[in-house]
XYZ file of C-alpha atoms in Angstrom:
517
model
C -26.924 -62.430 -137.436
C -27.916 -60.349 -134.361
C -26.309 -58.325 -132.579
C -25.441 -60.871 -129.452
C -25.247 -57.991 -126.996
C -28.406 -56.282 -128.264
C -30.344 -59.554 -127.686
C -29.075 -61.233 -125.193
C -30.566 -64.069 -123.975
C -33.956 -64.494 -121.603
C -32.548 -65.342 -119.034
C -29.797 -62.475 -118.631
C -32.861 -60.957 -119.129
C -34.737 -62.530 -116.084
C -31.818 -61.807 -113.540
C -32.346 -57.830 -111.764
C -29.854 -54.988 -113.220
C -28.018 -53.256 -110.689
C -29.754 -50.804 -109.228
C -27.001 -48.627 -107.134
C -23.469 -48.714 -106.336
C -21.314 -50.510 -103.747
C -18.987 -47.844 -101.095
C -15.969 -49.039 -103.387
C -17.942 -47.657 -106.410
C -19.041 -50.751 -108.386
C -22.450 -51.818 -109.310
C -24.544 -53.561 -106.679
C -28.164 -53.922 -105.514
C -30.091 -52.117 -102.315
C -31.557 -53.385 -99.891
C -34.915 -52.990 -99.060
C -35.818 -50.338 -96.283
C -36.430 -53.236 -93.825
C -33.149 -55.726 -94.810
C -30.771 -52.353 -94.533
C -31.567 -51.766 -91.197
C -31.453 -55.851 -90.124
C -28.057 -55.222 -91.685
C -27.222 -52.683 -89.523
C -28.974 -53.674 -86.577
C -26.904 -57.056 -86.889
C -23.032 -55.493 -87.654
C -22.886 -51.748 -86.954
C -21.068 -50.787 -83.525
C -21.244 -46.502 -84.977
C -17.836 -46.612 -85.146
C -15.410 -46.216 -88.466
C -14.715 -49.182 -91.275
C -12.947 -49.365 -93.830
C -14.906 -47.478 -95.825
C -17.560 -45.362 -94.010
C -17.451 -43.053 -90.980
C -19.211 -43.393 -88.460
C -20.954 -40.199 -89.032
C -21.939 -41.713 -92.642
C -23.657 -44.613 -90.539
C -25.156 -43.239 -88.135
C -27.078 -40.814 -90.701
C -27.783 -44.151 -92.762
C -29.590 -45.940 -90.098
C -31.725 -42.720 -89.262
C -32.675 -42.587 -92.420
C -33.938 -45.754 -92.338
C -35.042 -45.635 -89.619
C -38.012 -43.591 -91.172
C -38.993 -45.766 -93.828
C -40.418 -48.554 -91.548
C -42.683 -49.046 -88.872
C -42.355 -48.155 -85.777
C -42.864 -51.938 -85.322
C -40.209 -53.770 -87.204
C -38.165 -51.302 -85.449
C -39.324 -52.638 -82.418
C -38.153 -55.802 -84.189
C -35.360 -55.296 -84.933
C -34.131 -53.813 -81.724
C -35.236 -56.728 -80.392
C -33.673 -59.904 -82.309
C -30.385 -57.853 -82.354
C -29.220 -57.774 -79.231
C -31.248 -61.254 -78.241
C -30.432 -62.821 -81.368
C -27.676 -60.372 -82.425
C -26.158 -60.058 -78.772
C -25.345 -56.112 -80.890
C -25.033 -53.380 -78.210
C -24.936 -49.418 -79.668
C -27.120 -49.882 -82.230
C -30.310 -52.275 -80.625
C -29.688 -48.890 -78.278
C -30.171 -46.617 -80.808
C -33.295 -47.877 -82.195
C -34.431 -48.145 -79.426
C -34.124 -45.007 -78.808
C -35.748 -43.376 -81.829
C -38.678 -45.923 -81.025
C -38.966 -43.101 -78.174
C -39.556 -40.960 -79.966
C -42.424 -42.909 -82.184
C -44.975 -45.215 -80.126
C -44.598 -44.808 -76.555
C -46.308 -47.923 -76.062
C -43.697 -50.520 -78.664
C -41.365 -48.502 -77.078
C -42.185 -49.940 -73.701
C -42.406 -53.269 -74.733
C -39.556 -53.514 -75.638
C -37.082 -51.606 -73.629
C -36.715 -53.895 -71.377
C -36.031 -57.129 -74.054
C -33.177 -54.288 -75.299
C -32.449 -53.183 -71.827
C -30.950 -56.437 -69.888
C -28.268 -55.159 -68.525
C -26.219 -51.662 -66.630
C -24.444 -50.990 -69.564
C -27.120 -51.315 -72.683
C -28.803 -48.605 -70.001
C -25.987 -46.566 -69.387
C -25.848 -46.217 -73.618
C -29.901 -45.552 -74.346
C -29.570 -43.182 -71.674
C -26.085 -41.458 -73.650
C -27.896 -41.546 -77.021
C -30.462 -40.519 -75.639
C -28.650 -37.000 -74.771
C -26.716 -37.238 -76.950
C -29.665 -35.815 -79.501
C -29.276 -37.978 -82.086
C -32.396 -38.720 -82.291
C -33.990 -35.652 -82.030
C -33.952 -35.041 -77.853
C -31.701 -33.959 -75.581
C -33.658 -35.207 -72.540
C -34.993 -38.458 -72.229
C -38.599 -37.515 -72.165
C -41.239 -38.866 -69.306
C -42.198 -42.626 -70.746
C -38.064 -42.937 -71.137
C -37.370 -41.829 -68.099
C -39.947 -44.043 -66.029
C -38.319 -47.206 -68.388
C -34.855 -45.975 -66.852
C -36.387 -45.318 -63.596
C -37.890 -48.973 -62.978
C -35.294 -50.747 -64.616
C -32.865 -49.528 -62.005
C -36.012 -50.190 -59.016
C -36.267 -53.215 -59.682
C -33.126 -53.905 -59.920
C -30.685 -56.578 -58.453
C -27.831 -55.533 -55.769
C -25.738 -57.367 -58.681
C -27.362 -55.678 -61.905
C -27.057 -52.209 -59.839
C -22.965 -53.611 -58.907
C -22.771 -54.309 -62.619
C -24.148 -51.025 -63.936
C -21.929 -49.346 -61.805
C -18.433 -49.889 -63.414
C -17.911 -47.570 -66.467
C -19.218 -43.462 -66.991
C -20.067 -41.415 -69.702
C -22.805 -41.230 -67.393
C -21.994 -43.146 -64.706
C -24.419 -44.864 -62.913
C -24.939 -42.020 -60.445
C -25.459 -39.738 -63.175
C -28.076 -41.435 -64.941
C -29.727 -42.209 -60.814
C -28.906 -37.792 -60.441
C -31.147 -37.554 -63.592
C -34.537 -39.928 -62.969
C -34.298 -39.555 -59.281
C -35.579 -43.701 -58.367
C -38.119 -43.800 -55.537
C -36.345 -45.727 -52.973
C -38.861 -48.593 -51.530
C -36.146 -49.152 -48.082
C -34.240 -47.911 -46.149
C -32.127 -50.094 -47.674
C -32.225 -48.735 -50.736
C -31.558 -44.909 -49.881
C -28.733 -46.386 -48.159
C -27.169 -48.039 -51.192
C -28.700 -44.702 -53.777
C -26.518 -42.612 -51.409
C -24.306 -44.628 -51.468
C -23.642 -45.102 -55.589
C -24.140 -41.697 -56.247
C -21.414 -40.449 -53.298
C -23.920 -38.834 -50.918
C -24.494 -39.829 -46.712
C -25.547 -42.458 -45.979
C -26.984 -45.158 -43.703
C -24.021 -47.011 -43.293
C -25.415 -49.921 -41.053
C -28.641 -50.303 -44.287
C -26.537 -51.148 -46.737
C -26.759 -54.280 -48.826
C -24.616 -57.264 -47.212
C -22.389 -56.863 -50.081
C -21.455 -53.498 -49.939
C -20.603 -53.774 -46.168
C -17.840 -56.304 -46.830
C -16.572 -54.687 -49.657
C -16.465 -51.106 -48.023
C -14.822 -52.986 -45.383
C -12.008 -54.866 -47.050
C -11.586 -51.571 -48.814
C -10.369 -50.311 -44.625
C -7.942 -53.288 -44.703
C -11.048 -54.800 -41.959
C -11.201 -58.190 -43.610
C -9.436 -59.846 -46.093
C -11.453 -62.037 -47.354
C -12.350 -60.921 -50.993
C -16.350 -59.423 -51.993
C -18.224 -60.913 -54.301
C -18.126 -57.645 -56.275
C -16.946 -56.313 -59.959
C -13.762 -56.240 -59.968
C -13.000 -53.476 -61.637
C -13.806 -52.462 -58.439
C -10.921 -54.241 -57.164
C -8.356 -53.051 -59.000
C -6.928 -50.222 -57.585
C -6.775 -52.209 -54.708
C -3.406 -53.751 -53.291
C -4.285 -57.512 -54.125
C -2.376 -60.416 -53.733
C -2.064 -63.671 -55.689
C -4.571 -65.569 -53.718
C -7.298 -62.555 -53.652
C -6.722 -62.607 -57.128
C -7.831 -66.512 -57.718
C -11.120 -65.800 -56.074
C -11.913 -62.942 -57.993
C -11.845 -65.205 -60.699
C -13.857 -68.078 -58.732
C -16.340 -65.552 -57.614
C -16.035 -63.623 -61.724
C -18.542 -64.320 -64.124
C -17.734 -65.809 -68.011
C -17.180 -63.233 -69.843
C -15.180 -61.561 -66.723
C -12.748 -64.729 -66.689
C -12.690 -64.584 -70.842
C -11.703 -61.303 -70.293
C -9.360 -61.232 -68.238
C -7.145 -64.282 -68.221
C -3.600 -61.978 -68.707
C -4.681 -60.444 -66.134
C -4.899 -63.261 -63.950
C -1.775 -64.508 -65.171
C 0.134 -60.840 -64.470
C -1.604 -61.113 -60.659
C -0.084 -64.639 -59.832
C -3.646 -65.773 -59.603
C -2.790 -69.127 -61.536
C 0.000 -69.787 -59.648
C -2.948 -70.932 -56.758
C -2.947 -74.455 -56.591
C -7.271 -75.584 -58.971
C -7.409 -72.818 -59.750
C -6.004 -73.087 -63.739
C -8.218 -76.162 -63.712
C -11.198 -74.330 -61.959
C -10.984 -71.528 -64.947
C -10.894 -73.697 -67.728
C -13.222 -75.956 -66.135
C -15.413 -73.065 -66.326
C -15.371 -71.641 -69.570
C -16.025 -75.174 -71.686
C -19.001 -74.956 -68.979
C -21.808 -75.356 -72.327
C -24.399 -73.245 -69.985
C -21.952 -70.853 -68.858
C -21.738 -69.789 -72.380
C -24.211 -70.021 -73.242
C -26.106 -67.475 -70.547
C -23.031 -65.558 -71.622
C -23.942 -65.250 -74.637
C -20.946 -65.151 -76.031
C -19.715 -64.123 -79.926
C -17.807 -66.814 -81.367
C -15.430 -63.943 -82.559
C -15.110 -63.055 -78.544
C -13.519 -66.687 -78.132
C -10.956 -65.926 -80.735
C -10.090 -62.082 -79.632
C -10.189 -64.032 -76.111
C -7.509 -66.800 -78.225
C -5.529 -65.078 -79.913
C -4.610 -62.568 -76.882
C -3.934 -65.403 -73.825
C 0.154 -65.143 -73.722
C 2.461 -67.641 -72.999
C 1.624 -67.520 -69.008
C -1.710 -68.455 -69.314
C -1.752 -71.870 -68.477
C -2.145 -74.882 -71.739
C -5.425 -76.813 -69.881
C -6.828 -72.761 -69.650
C -6.003 -71.458 -73.997
C -7.202 -75.072 -74.912
C -9.951 -74.553 -72.847
C -10.543 -71.444 -74.892
C -10.826 -73.875 -78.316
C -13.668 -76.405 -76.585
C -15.427 -73.500 -75.518
C -14.722 -72.750 -79.414
C -16.712 -76.112 -79.835
C -19.874 -75.014 -78.076
C -20.713 -71.395 -79.026
C -20.716 -72.883 -83.057
C -23.086 -75.879 -81.683
C -25.553 -74.272 -84.546
C -23.214 -74.366 -87.506
C -25.628 -76.639 -89.739
C -25.080 -79.737 -91.648
C -25.820 -79.793 -94.742
C -26.211 -82.423 -97.492
C -25.016 -82.491 -101.363
C -21.793 -79.831 -102.181
C -20.749 -77.430 -99.636
C -18.635 -74.883 -100.955
C -17.556 -72.042 -98.700
C -16.036 -68.548 -99.980
C -14.302 -66.778 -97.591
C -12.796 -62.769 -98.680
C -9.301 -62.201 -97.493
C -9.267 -58.914 -99.541
C -7.903 -55.896 -98.621
C -10.682 -54.204 -97.335
C -10.735 -57.202 -94.904
C -8.069 -56.350 -92.469
C -9.865 -53.711 -90.846
C -11.816 -54.261 -87.015
C -14.919 -56.094 -87.177
C -16.599 -53.418 -84.659
C -14.971 -50.508 -86.121
C -11.777 -48.251 -84.648
C -12.425 -47.321 -81.355
C -10.164 -44.843 -79.542
C -8.466 -47.001 -77.572
C -10.575 -49.678 -76.951
C -10.652 -50.760 -81.019
C -10.577 -54.563 -81.542
C -7.510 -56.937 -82.283
C -10.374 -58.740 -84.627
C -10.062 -58.051 -87.846
C -13.435 -58.991 -90.540
C -10.651 -61.192 -92.370
C -11.102 -63.004 -89.122
C -14.335 -63.925 -88.606
C -14.566 -65.025 -91.816
C -12.256 -67.380 -91.265
C -14.087 -67.997 -88.739
C -17.026 -68.638 -89.951
C -15.582 -70.980 -93.139
C -14.037 -73.437 -90.313
C -16.462 -73.617 -88.611
C -18.824 -74.560 -91.527
C -15.755 -77.268 -92.846
C -15.452 -78.548 -89.077
C -19.070 -80.397 -90.054
C -19.002 -80.455 -93.018
C -15.918 -81.651 -93.567
C -16.038 -82.830 -97.285
C -16.652 -78.751 -97.968
C -14.334 -77.088 -100.247
C -12.814 -73.655 -99.044
C -12.783 -71.481 -101.863
C -10.714 -67.820 -99.877
C -10.610 -64.953 -101.824
C -9.219 -61.455 -102.983
C -8.678 -60.423 -106.465
C -8.345 -64.290 -107.224
C -8.809 -67.402 -105.378
C -5.972 -67.905 -103.218
C -4.926 -71.636 -102.904
C -5.005 -73.456 -99.362
C -5.628 -76.281 -98.079
C -6.924 -76.752 -95.256
C -7.434 -80.148 -92.730
C -12.035 -80.676 -91.450
C -10.473 -82.658 -89.007
C -8.805 -79.402 -87.236
C -10.024 -76.998 -84.919
C -12.379 -74.240 -85.636
C -8.973 -71.875 -84.213
C -6.404 -73.467 -86.102
C -8.245 -73.692 -89.632
C -9.209 -70.176 -89.238
C -6.213 -69.239 -88.439
C -4.812 -70.458 -91.474
C -6.921 -68.427 -93.798
C -6.672 -65.026 -91.499
C -3.088 -65.663 -92.490
C -3.789 -65.572 -96.043
C -5.057 -61.579 -97.906
C -4.667 -58.404 -99.212
C -5.230 -57.227 -102.975
C -9.094 -56.255 -104.462
C -12.048 -57.762 -103.969
C -13.966 -59.838 -106.812
C -16.218 -61.822 -105.373
C -17.240 -63.602 -108.487
C -13.443 -65.196 -107.818
C -14.650 -68.246 -106.499
C -17.838 -69.197 -108.510
C -15.801 -68.448 -112.253
C -13.085 -70.900 -110.896
C -16.310 -73.037 -110.035
C -17.503 -72.584 -113.846
C -14.521 -73.051 -115.184
C -13.494 -76.391 -113.515
C -17.421 -77.529 -114.414
C -17.892 -78.276 -111.028
C -20.847 -79.106 -108.873
C -22.666 -77.284 -106.305
C -25.473 -77.911 -104.072
C -25.237 -74.373 -101.092
C -22.043 -71.854 -101.956
C -20.960 -69.411 -99.303
C -19.589 -66.049 -99.071
C -18.503 -64.356 -95.836
C -17.601 -60.908 -97.374
C -17.993 -57.287 -96.966
C -19.735 -57.263 -100.353
C -17.888 -54.692 -101.533
C -16.602 -55.942 -104.852
C -15.716 -54.058 -107.660
C -12.134 -56.060 -109.752
C -14.579 -57.612 -111.308
C -17.112 -54.208 -111.972
C -17.765 -54.571 -115.745
C -20.176 -52.265 -118.249
C -22.213 -55.208 -118.855
C -26.217 -55.256 -116.650
C -25.009 -57.092 -114.306
C -22.361 -57.772 -111.269
C -19.454 -59.582 -111.812
C -20.641 -62.055 -109.797
C -24.728 -62.956 -110.711
C -23.326 -63.519 -113.861
C -21.138 -65.905 -113.013
C -24.262 -66.918 -110.942
C -26.418 -67.971 -113.661
C -23.121 -69.574 -115.335
C -23.574 -72.195 -112.623
C -27.349 -71.855 -112.034
C -27.436 -73.386 -115.330
C -25.364 -76.714 -114.667
C -26.780 -76.929 -110.681
C -30.219 -75.724 -111.525
C -30.985 -77.092 -107.727
C -28.244 -74.844 -106.014
C -28.061 -71.722 -103.585
C -26.246 -69.445 -102.374
C -26.092 -67.714 -99.210
C -24.523 -64.403 -98.655
C -23.483 -63.483 -95.348
C -22.199 -60.090 -94.754
C -20.229 -58.632 -91.614
C -20.180 -54.806 -92.487
C -23.145 -52.618 -92.860
C -22.919 -51.339 -96.156
C -26.111 -51.908 -97.493
C -25.631 -53.434 -100.995
C -25.026 -57.137 -102.248
C -23.768 -58.154 -105.291
C -27.097 -61.089 -105.890
C -30.313 -60.138 -104.196
C -32.215 -62.241 -102.285
C -34.406 -64.624 -104.711
C -35.878 -68.385 -104.736
C -32.311 -69.189 -104.167
C -30.227 -66.538 -102.734
C -30.211 -65.092 -98.834
C -28.718 -61.961 -98.065
C -28.147 -62.384 -93.640
C -26.060 -60.702 -92.269
C -24.095 -60.563 -88.654
C -21.270 -62.425 -86.329
C -22.944 -64.160 -83.848
C -24.880 -67.755 -84.007
C -28.050 -66.344 -85.627
C -26.893 -66.847 -88.751
C -25.833 -70.270 -88.497
C -29.793 -70.569 -87.361
C -31.043 -68.525 -90.957
C -28.725 -70.429 -93.038
C -29.714 -73.947 -92.225
C -33.268 -73.793 -92.511
C -33.247 -72.223 -96.305
C -30.505 -74.555 -96.953
C -32.479 -77.294 -95.998
C -36.009 -75.801 -98.119
C -37.835 -75.206 -94.622
C -37.889 -71.303 -95.429
C -37.431 -68.857 -98.270
C -34.634 -65.557 -99.032
C -36.904 -63.456 -97.162
C -36.020 -65.706 -94.357
C -34.550 -63.386 -92.245
C -36.113 -60.488 -92.500
C -39.759 -62.640 -91.866
C -37.158 -64.233 -88.658
C -37.251 -60.374 -86.585
C -41.000 -60.481 -88.250
C -41.637 -62.571 -86.438
C -40.820 -61.192 -82.972
C -43.565 -60.778 -81.100
C -44.318 -57.654 -79.109
């Protein structure tokens, strides 16, 4: 008989061979430049992760930028900001675009720089020299100047919170021309220069009067501008009433500590605002941010407020699709998934880990698809029973409580093959750094097991949701395999289109390329 190892079946020969290694040193498939840039834009924060330093990530992004056309660079920046709600990498892509195509840059700028935080991040990146210049340049300076000149008082006050650079630094840099006496006084006030108090905007006059003690009425300004002042519980309650949705979510413990919830009606008011569907959509909240708020909320935060966060999660995940057929969800719970999802930030590292996000996505799919089977994995599949009727938060917490050990992405498929199980859609949520199943064969372990599963389930599809910007996959895109990156609800939109047959495996990059610029 001929050597079976040498003369493999035609199925094996048609399977693409790994062309690189992943960060764990195991065989993997490299993404093309566009997919790699999209992955970085939707998952990267340019902060240290389990496998890569911030410097390594920055170098990889800058190298990939050189491999794509300026138009795609603009589209990726807009998509990552508007769909992925990302911050640092869209600003980095926009800064790089400013050195390549001034027309596309001008079109993309207002769609990426949509608040003061993004403005300051963009200026910081430009001045750092990361994209090859340490000054703004003519067109970027004009765009920043126009943003300031056209910004409302709300936007400018929001932009005034934060440093490195501060809004005052940016104003001194671009010297926006005042449009009248009020703007002249406002710019002078923002940079600490003498100004005519009488022509300042009313809200700022109220703030200055409040600081002097001339009034007890809390001004409608960002609450960070008030925290250094001595405030009473009623005043903290007023801050809660005036605050934006994201501010409420992020400061529940502060309001509890300052006695705001002891004021009649405040807890009910906050709970009602947290579940407001329009406010949730407008805030562009990432589902994992709600998980972070729920995890952080102390016992002093009223029960109805904590429960409102769970209800808000259900609203934030409304894009999760209901999928016909047998759905298998495979969240990665290995050791590398214990790292912070947005990387290690000095003094500001998130408490939400990659495993929390994987668990959240898996629980969300189960919530809508009650018959789905969840197979958490590390070196092997971890046995765990979940109830689809439980809340997303409850099931996510159960999943996130398990794990550790090495990464074996093929383990769930191997179990399904051992059971001769049927499947129509298999969804992986992982960092894609499989190494336990690495062998000397010409395929990754996942692809070997997927090929076996496809023999029994020829119509099955595989979706790999990657939540880290590592640039490789265990299963390359094909007619039945989709790779998508991110931890916003945008991944559900793409997954739904692919699962229903509306879009092919290249849909994710195609969705970015469809952005008009």
